[in-house]
GROMACS .gro file of C-alpha atoms in nm:
model
  125
    1UNK     CA    1  13.335  13.261   4.591
    2UNK     CA    2  13.051  13.009   4.654
    3UNK     CA    3  12.805  13.062   4.945
    4UNK     CA    4  12.585  12.836   5.134
    5UNK     CA    5  12.191  12.895   5.135
    6UNK     CA    6  12.192  13.041   5.478
    7UNK     CA    7  12.484  13.292   5.380
    8UNK     CA    8  12.292  13.411   5.072
    9UNK     CA    9  11.972  13.460   5.262
   10UNK     CA   10  12.128  13.677   5.527
   11UNK     CA   11  12.314  13.896   5.260
   12UNK     CA   12  11.999  13.916   5.056
   13UNK     CA   13  11.788  14.010   5.374
   14UNK     CA   14  12.058  14.265   5.496
   15UNK     CA   15  12.078  14.424   5.124
   16UNK     CA   16  11.701  14.448   5.133
   17UNK     CA   17  11.688  14.627   5.459
   18UNK     CA   18  11.950  14.854   5.363
   19UNK     CA   19  11.767  15.007   5.059
   20UNK     CA   20  11.400  14.913   5.105
   21UNK     CA   21  11.246  14.668   5.334
   22UNK     CA   22  10.935  14.596   5.137
   23UNK     CA   23  10.998  14.254   4.993
   24UNK     CA   24  10.740  14.297   4.701
   25UNK     CA   25  10.965  14.587   4.565
   26UNK     CA   26  11.235  14.321   4.486
   27UNK     CA   27  11.291  14.055   4.219
   28UNK     CA   28  11.491  13.745   4.274
   29UNK     CA   29  11.610  13.503   3.992
   30UNK     CA   30  11.835  13.227   3.885
   31UNK     CA   31  12.095  13.221   3.615
   32UNK     CA   32  12.418  13.097   3.484
   33UNK     CA   33  12.503  13.451   3.371
   34UNK     CA   34  12.363  13.683   3.648
   35UNK     CA   35  12.502  14.006   3.504
   36UNK     CA   36  12.367  13.947   3.178
   37UNK     CA   37  12.022  13.863   3.336
   38UNK     CA   38  12.026  14.159   3.550
   39UNK     CA   39  12.162  14.419   3.290
   40UNK     CA   40  12.029  14.285   2.960
   41UNK     CA   41  11.717  14.088   3.048
   42UNK     CA   42  11.591  14.303   3.344
   43UNK     CA   43  11.739  14.651   3.242
   44UNK     CA   44  11.904  14.716   3.561
   45UNK     CA   45  12.119  15.039   3.562
   46UNK     CA   46  12.440  14.912   3.746
   47UNK     CA   47  12.557  15.241   3.869
   48UNK     CA   48  12.194  15.342   3.981
   49UNK     CA   49  11.989  15.030   4.079
   50UNK     CA   50  12.049  14.812   4.376
   51UNK     CA   51  12.128  14.467   4.280
   52UNK     CA   52  12.328  14.186   4.398
   53UNK     CA   53  12.407  13.816   4.301
   54UNK     CA   54  12.557  13.516   4.474
   55UNK     CA   55  12.681  13.175   4.348
   56UNK     CA   56  12.577  12.861   4.539
   57UNK     CA   57  12.722  12.527   4.531
   58UNK     CA   58  12.433  12.370   4.343
   59UNK     CA   59  12.110  12.447   4.145
   60UNK     CA   60  11.894  12.290   4.435
   61UNK     CA   61  12.072  12.541   4.676
   62UNK     CA   62  11.993  12.833   4.446
   63UNK     CA   63  11.625  12.724   4.397
   64UNK     CA   64  11.596  12.693   4.797
   65UNK     CA   65  11.705  13.060   4.812
   66UNK     CA   66  11.463  13.169   4.520
   67UNK     CA   67  11.172  12.975   4.661
   68UNK     CA   68  11.225  13.142   5.026
   69UNK     CA   69  11.212  13.488   4.866
   70UNK     CA   70  10.929  13.417   4.633
   71UNK     CA   71  10.707  13.191   4.828
   72UNK     CA   72  10.779  13.305   5.201
   73UNK     CA   73  10.870  13.656   5.161
   74UNK     CA   74  10.643  13.740   4.849
   75UNK     CA   75  10.927  13.899   4.645
   76UNK     CA   76  10.867  13.885   4.272
   77UNK     CA   77  11.032  13.595   4.096
   78UNK     CA   78  11.197  13.608   3.753
   79UNK     CA   79  11.047  13.348   3.545
   80UNK     CA   80  11.238  13.025   3.556
   81UNK     CA   81  11.275  12.824   3.222
   82UNK     CA   82  11.311  12.443   3.192
   83UNK     CA   83  11.663  12.450   3.124
   84UNK     CA   84  11.795  12.626   3.448
   85UNK     CA   85  11.856  12.294   3.628
   86UNK     CA   86  12.228  12.338   3.607
   87UNK     CA   87  12.231  12.739   3.695
   88UNK     CA   88  12.365  12.802   4.051
   89UNK     CA   89  12.374  13.157   4.061
   90UNK     CA   90  12.073  13.358   4.246
   91UNK     CA   91  12.023  13.730   4.179
   92UNK     CA   92  11.831  14.009   4.343
   93UNK     CA   93  11.723  14.351   4.179
   94UNK     CA   94  11.510  14.627   4.337
   95UNK     CA   95  11.215  14.684   4.091
   96UNK     CA   96  11.220  15.034   3.939
   97UNK     CA   97  10.992  15.190   3.655
   98UNK     CA   98  11.259  15.103   3.385
   99UNK     CA   99  11.323  14.727   3.483
  100UNK     CA  100  11.170  14.434   3.319
  101UNK     CA  101  11.047  14.140   3.534
  102UNK     CA  102  10.974  13.900   3.254
  103UNK     CA  103  11.217  13.767   2.974
  104UNK     CA  104  11.357  14.051   2.746
  105UNK     CA  105  11.101  13.929   2.441
  106UNK     CA  106  10.816  14.013   2.661
  107UNK     CA  107  10.733  14.370   2.634
  108UNK     CA  108  10.623  14.418   2.974
  109UNK     CA  109  10.810  14.671   3.187
  110UNK     CA  110  10.766  14.722   3.570
  111UNK     CA  111  10.557  15.029   3.677
  112UNK     CA  112  10.581  15.182   4.010
  113UNK     CA  113  10.565  14.907   4.240
  114UNK     CA  114  10.208  14.848   4.386
  115UNK     CA  115  10.064  14.538   4.544
  116UNK     CA  116   9.833  14.442   4.251
  117UNK     CA  117  10.103  14.468   3.971
  118UNK     CA  118  10.355  14.286   4.199
  119UNK     CA  119  10.119  14.017   4.297
  120UNK     CA  120  10.064  13.947   3.903
  121UNK     CA  121  10.449  13.934   3.855
  122UNK     CA  122  10.502  13.665   4.103
  123UNK     CA  123  10.599  13.332   3.955
  124UNK     CA  124  10.530  13.005   4.116
  125UNK     CA  125  10.602  12.656   3.996
   0.00000   0.00000   0.00000
């Protein structure tokens, strides 16, 4: 099912509120294979960690959601690569000690969330 920007914003906000209302404890990203990004790239444990993804109509719509959470609400943003212009899925994960916020080839793993480490993890274009 394909969702609108407003639908995804609402669902992500409701999900965040349900588990942890601190936006800096969450990471958002864009992918054409969101499950692979969540579980392989970020190390999300599907049965234990809060995570969610939604497909939008266009990449521009997905980017609007991404920018809203990263720029406006100050959630961490998964790095965007230059070849993501056709990707239309946006995903959300709660940061945990075992999750990775950067690409899998980077050895950095998230620690207990604190404002200093999360501020460094935010990606802006």
